[in-house]
Amino acid sequence: MTDRYQGFVASPVGKFLVKNLGLPSPVRLERYREGAPLVDGTVLVGGTGRLVDQLPDVLDSLGIATALRRDDDATYKGLVLDATGLTDASELHALRDFFTPVLRSLDTCPHVVVLGTPPEATGSIAERVAQRALEGFTRSLGKEIGRGGTVQLVYVAPGAEQSVDSTLAFFLSPKSAYVSGQVVRVGSTGATQAEPVADLARPLAGKVALVTGASRGIGEQIARVLHRDGATVVGVDVPQAANELVALVKELDGDHIALDITAADAPQRIAHHLREKHGGVDVVVHNAGITRDKKLANMKEDRWDSVLAVNLTAPERITAELLQQGVVNPNGRIVGVASIAGIAGNVGQTNYAASKAGVIGFVDALAPTLADGITVNAVAPGFIITQMTAAVPFATREVGQRLNAMAQGGLPVDVAETIAWYASPGSTAVNGNVVRVCGQMMLGA
């Protein structure tokens, strides 16, 4: 699917109307291309704190060029500020001092990361205040930066300083093209040390990934991106979608299970298949989901029950079975697909929003209980352009696409890339997070 408005504003007439009427002018986002460098340009590094001395070496190991001093004649593709050294509010001027002189020197589609200390892990009230202030700063800068840029805050827990590689690789690269204004915690829950990644281009080589709802849309792109990263993909979908599912996994040299995930024996059948055919599973992506929209006053019982069963109860049951039987391998990954609707709500979607908020609760509850380096995280997509959203009425669709900092809808690959970051063996210290893939929606998120 294409964004016709984005094509229109690039035309001579569109440019004239945008300039004179103040219409949204979305920048065509740069997305990652297989084989391309993570960052096509230079990243400026600054700040004071626990990470600044190691950052040049970390970025160099990722193939990212860095600069430690600002050059008035240079342009930058990314900025990283270590703000872990800020211990009281009076030191917050360091944010203005670093960013203000360089913001006009940013290239198109730049990526900005601020590193902080989790407020709950600080040593004083004053330090906690300063570190919490970073959230308002980064979210506001995300709405100011323009030109297709993104801004993120990464809280790095003490002891997790050596586990930021995969997160910096994701947030500084075009893989995070439609992710902005997010707050991520590294090392706050569970393990603080990440497993080394032998091959940055194929971090999932030798791994097995289960993807539900894999036959089309977002699920198909998740399967494709995990395969690109080296995983053997086991796709799951309902028997009615078996033809599409089989064609996909054949193309990806993967495997498939055709079943209804809400069936009473579905968890046991999935666990048996993964154990017997693959010796276990390394990545579990609960992507399958449905909508049955109606205002609550008109909501029939079957509409309510079916949405909760597919979107929430099935992931709970499948995960519990896989963990209980020990089918999830050490350093495994469990990923849920939530939604902005579960955070902000949506008219006519009380059932859907409840199910997706439940996915967030699932992550919150499960994350502290996991062992052996297993993690659980979630993505919360906003308006993603798919065949399903193409059926939304034009006016509603336009509002959904424009009401974010990037003034455009996302693509299924944006969700898939975020899941691939979670799935990386290098993301062991990334646990218990919910990241919105929404272009930084202006309301409710």
PDB file of N, CA and C in Angstrom, residues 6 25-31 38-43 74-79 102-112 145-150 171-174 176-177 406 408:
ATOM      1  N   GLN A   6       1.390  11.578   0.623  1.00  0.00           N
ATOM      2  CA  GLN A   6       2.826  11.823   0.627  1.00  0.00           C
ATOM      3  C   GLN A   6       3.341  12.057  -0.788  1.00  0.00           C
ATOM      4  N   SER A  25       3.634  17.913   6.002  1.00  0.00           N
ATOM      5  CA  SER A  25       4.551  17.608   4.907  1.00  0.00           C
ATOM      6  C   SER A  25       5.465  16.454   5.309  1.00  0.00           C
ATOM      7  N   PRO A  26       4.963  15.218   5.216  1.00  0.00           N
ATOM      8  CA  PRO A  26       5.748  14.066   5.678  1.00  0.00           C
ATOM      9  C   PRO A  26       6.988  13.815   4.823  1.00  0.00           C
ATOM     10  N   VAL A  27       8.101  13.567   5.493  1.00  0.00           N
ATOM     11  CA  VAL A  27       9.351  13.222   4.831  1.00  0.00           C
ATOM     12  C   VAL A  27       9.335  11.728   4.514  1.00  0.00           C
ATOM     13  N   ARG A  28       9.811  11.358   3.358  1.00  0.00           N
ATOM     14  CA  ARG A  28       9.904   9.929   3.028  1.00  0.00           C
ATOM     15  C   ARG A  28      10.985   9.307   3.900  1.00  0.00           C
ATOM     16  N   LEU A  29      10.589   8.403   4.771  1.00  0.00           N
ATOM     17  CA  LEU A  29      11.504   7.838   5.751  1.00  0.00           C
ATOM     18  C   LEU A  29      12.511   6.907   5.110  1.00  0.00           C
ATOM     19  N   GLU A  30      13.725   6.942   5.625  1.00  0.00           N
ATOM     20  CA  GLU A  30      14.765   6.011   5.190  1.00  0.00           C
ATOM     21  C   GLU A  30      14.635   4.736   6.015  1.00  0.00           C
ATOM     22  N   ARG A  31      14.497   3.610   5.340  1.00  0.00           N
ATOM     23  CA  ARG A  31      14.407   2.325   6.020  1.00  0.00           C
ATOM     24  C   ARG A  31      15.604   1.455   5.643  1.00  0.00           C
ATOM     25  N   LEU A  38      24.706   0.195   8.957  1.00  0.00           N
ATOM     26  CA  LEU A  38      23.686   0.591   9.932  1.00  0.00           C
ATOM     27  C   LEU A  38      23.439   2.094   9.893  1.00  0.00           C
ATOM     28  N   VAL A  39      24.506   2.857   9.770  1.00  0.00           N
ATOM     29  CA  VAL A  39      24.388   4.312   9.732  1.00  0.00           C
ATOM     30  C   VAL A  39      25.192   4.835   8.552  1.00  0.00           C
ATOM     31  N   ASP A  40      24.523   5.543   7.669  1.00  0.00           N
ATOM     32  CA  ASP A  40      25.175   6.105   6.489  1.00  0.00           C
ATOM     33  C   ASP A  40      25.579   7.539   6.793  1.00  0.00           C
ATOM     34  N   GLY A  41      26.589   7.692   7.629  1.00  0.00           N
ATOM     35  CA  GLY A  41      27.036   9.012   8.045  1.00  0.00           C
ATOM     36  C   GLY A  41      27.731   8.923   9.392  1.00  0.00           C
ATOM     37  N   THR A  42      27.896  10.069  10.030  1.00  0.00           N
ATOM     38  CA  THR A  42      28.651  10.165  11.281  1.00  0.00           C
ATOM     39  C   THR A  42      27.721  10.451  12.451  1.00  0.00           C
ATOM     40  N   VAL A  43      28.027   9.848  13.585  1.00  0.00           N
ATOM     41  CA  VAL A  43      27.276  10.070  14.817  1.00  0.00           C
ATOM     42  C   VAL A  43      28.144  10.880  15.774  1.00  0.00           C
ATOM     43  N   ALA A  74      30.349  20.244   9.471  1.00  0.00           N
ATOM     44  CA  ALA A  74      29.944  18.845   9.287  1.00  0.00           C
ATOM     45  C   ALA A  74      28.434  18.696   9.416  1.00  0.00           C
ATOM     46  N   THR A  75      27.926  17.621   8.832  1.00  0.00           N
ATOM     47  CA  THR A  75      26.541  17.202   9.060  1.00  0.00           C
ATOM     48  C   THR A  75      26.574  15.847   9.761  1.00  0.00           C
ATOM     49  N   TYR A  76      25.554  15.587  10.564  1.00  0.00           N
ATOM     50  CA  TYR A  76      25.540  14.381  11.379  1.00  0.00           C
ATOM     51  C   TYR A  76      24.273  13.577  11.110  1.00  0.00           C
ATOM     52  N   LYS A  77      24.455  12.259  11.058  1.00  0.00           N
ATOM     53  CA  LYS A  77      23.331  11.348  10.858  1.00  0.00           C
ATOM     54  C   LYS A  77      22.724  10.915  12.187  1.00  0.00           C
ATOM     55  N   GLY A  78      23.473  11.122  13.261  1.00  0.00           N
ATOM     56  CA  GLY A  78      22.967  10.735  14.570  1.00  0.00           C
ATOM     57  C   GLY A  78      23.685  11.475  15.678  1.00  0.00           C
ATOM     58  N   LEU A  79      23.025  11.506  16.831  1.00  0.00           N
ATOM     59  CA  LEU A  79      23.589  12.113  18.025  1.00  0.00           C
ATOM     60  C   LEU A  79      23.379  11.167  19.196  1.00  0.00           C
ATOM     61  N   VAL A 102      23.851  21.991  17.468  1.00  0.00           N
ATOM     62  CA  VAL A 102      24.067  20.996  16.425  1.00  0.00           C
ATOM     63  C   VAL A 102      22.791  20.593  15.690  1.00  0.00           C
ATOM     64  N   LEU A 103      21.629  20.985  16.181  1.00  0.00           N
ATOM     65  CA  LEU A 103      20.381  20.514  15.574  1.00  0.00           C
ATOM     66  C   LEU A 103      20.247  20.945  14.123  1.00  0.00           C
ATOM     67  N   ARG A 104      20.769  22.110  13.783  1.00  0.00           N
ATOM     68  CA  ARG A 104      20.689  22.565  12.386  1.00  0.00           C
ATOM     69  C   ARG A 104      21.731  21.889  11.501  1.00  0.00           C
ATOM     70  N   SER A 105      22.578  21.066  12.099  1.00  0.00           N
ATOM     71  CA  SER A 105      23.609  20.362  11.322  1.00  0.00           C
ATOM     72  C   SER A 105      23.232  18.905  11.075  1.00  0.00           C
ATOM     73  N   LEU A 106      21.981  18.546  11.360  1.00  0.00           N
ATOM     74  CA  LEU A 106      21.560  17.161  11.181  1.00  0.00           C
ATOM     75  C   LEU A 106      21.173  16.887   9.735  1.00  0.00           C
ATOM     76  N   ASP A 107      21.503  15.695   9.275  1.00  0.00           N
ATOM     77  CA  ASP A 107      21.138  15.219   7.952  1.00  0.00           C
ATOM     78  C   ASP A 107      19.658  14.844   7.959  1.00  0.00           C
ATOM     79  N   THR A 108      19.109  14.496   6.803  1.00  0.00           N
ATOM     80  CA  THR A 108      17.731  14.013   6.725  1.00  0.00           C
ATOM     81  C   THR A 108      17.606  12.672   7.442  1.00  0.00           C
ATOM     82  N   CYS A 109      16.473  12.451   8.101  1.00  0.00           N
ATOM     83  CA  CYS A 109      16.188  11.219   8.847  1.00  0.00           C
ATOM     84  C   CYS A 109      17.286  10.891   9.865  1.00  0.00           C
ATOM     85  N   PRO A 110      17.608  11.843  10.738  1.00  0.00           N
ATOM     86  CA  PRO A 110      18.627  11.575  11.755  1.00  0.00           C
ATOM     87  C   PRO A 110      18.041  10.777  12.917  1.00  0.00           C
ATOM     88  N   HIS A 111      18.928  10.169  13.702  1.00  0.00           N
ATOM     89  CA  HIS A 111      18.500   9.389  14.857  1.00  0.00           C
ATOM     90  C   HIS A 111      19.260   9.860  16.098  1.00  0.00           C
ATOM     91  N   VAL A 112      18.511  10.204  17.139  1.00  0.00           N
ATOM     92  CA  VAL A 112      19.069  10.779  18.358  1.00  0.00           C
ATOM     93  C   VAL A 112      18.774   9.855  19.529  1.00  0.00           C
ATOM     94  N   ILE A 145      12.035  17.679  16.120  1.00  0.00           N
ATOM     95  CA  ILE A 145      13.230  17.444  15.304  1.00  0.00           C
ATOM     96  C   ILE A 145      12.944  17.500  13.810  1.00  0.00           C
ATOM     97  N   GLY A 146      11.777  16.994  13.365  1.00  0.00           N
ATOM     98  CA  GLY A 146      11.411  17.080  11.950  1.00  0.00           C
ATOM     99  C   GLY A 146      12.349  16.307  11.045  1.00  0.00           C
ATOM    100  N   ARG A 147      12.180  16.502   9.731  1.00  0.00           N
ATOM    101  CA  ARG A 147      13.025  15.886   8.697  1.00  0.00           C
ATOM    102  C   ARG A 147      13.101  14.367   8.823  1.00  0.00           C
ATOM    103  N   GLY A 148      12.037  13.754   9.354  1.00  0.00           N
ATOM    104  CA  GLY A 148      12.033  12.304   9.481  1.00  0.00           C
ATOM    105  C   GLY A 148      12.898  11.782  10.598  1.00  0.00           C
ATOM    106  N   GLY A 149      13.247  12.648  11.551  1.00  0.00           N
ATOM    107  CA  GLY A 149      14.139  12.255  12.631  1.00  0.00           C
ATOM    108  C   GLY A 149      13.437  11.538  13.766  1.00  0.00           C
ATOM    109  N   THR A 150      14.212  10.800  14.560  1.00  0.00           N
ATOM    110  CA  THR A 150      13.696  10.103  15.732  1.00  0.00           C
ATOM    111  C   THR A 150      14.525  10.466  16.949  1.00  0.00           C
ATOM    112  N   PHE A 171      18.399   1.827  17.438  1.00  0.00           N
ATOM    113  CA  PHE A 171      17.877   3.187  17.501  1.00  0.00           C
ATOM    114  C   PHE A 171      18.672   4.199  16.677  1.00  0.00           C
ATOM    115  N   LEU A 172      19.915   3.889  16.331  1.00  0.00           N
ATOM    116  CA  LEU A 172      20.694   4.800  15.493  1.00  0.00           C
ATOM    117  C   LEU A 172      20.555   4.487  14.009  1.00  0.00           C
ATOM    118  N   SER A 173      19.889   3.382  13.687  1.00  0.00           N
ATOM    119  CA  SER A 173      19.809   2.944  12.294  1.00  0.00           C
ATOM    120  C   SER A 173      18.420   3.165  11.714  1.00  0.00           C
ATOM    121  N   PRO A 174      18.282   3.043  10.389  1.00  0.00           N
ATOM    122  CA  PRO A 174      16.957   3.147   9.756  1.00  0.00           C
ATOM    123  C   PRO A 174      15.997   2.033  10.152  1.00  0.00           C
ATOM    124  N   SER A 176      14.814   1.698  12.942  1.00  0.00           N
ATOM    125  CA  SER A 176      13.867   2.340  13.859  1.00  0.00           C
ATOM    126  C   SER A 176      13.201   3.551  13.216  1.00  0.00           C
ATOM    127  N   ALA A 177      13.003   3.503  11.907  1.00  0.00           N
ATOM    128  CA  ALA A 177      12.514   4.667  11.154  1.00  0.00           C
ATOM    129  C   ALA A 177      11.206   5.232  11.689  1.00  0.00           C
ATOM    130  N   MET A 406       5.538  12.301  12.623  1.00  0.00           N
ATOM    131  CA  MET A 406       6.057  12.083  11.277  1.00  0.00           C
ATOM    132  C   MET A 406       5.012  12.296  10.197  1.00  0.00           C
ATOM    133  N   GLN A 408       2.625  10.563   9.018  1.00  0.00           N
ATOM    134  CA  GLN A 408       2.433   9.463   8.072  1.00  0.00           C
ATOM    135  C   GLN A 408       2.214   8.155   8.814  1.00  0.00           C
TER     136      GLN A 408
END
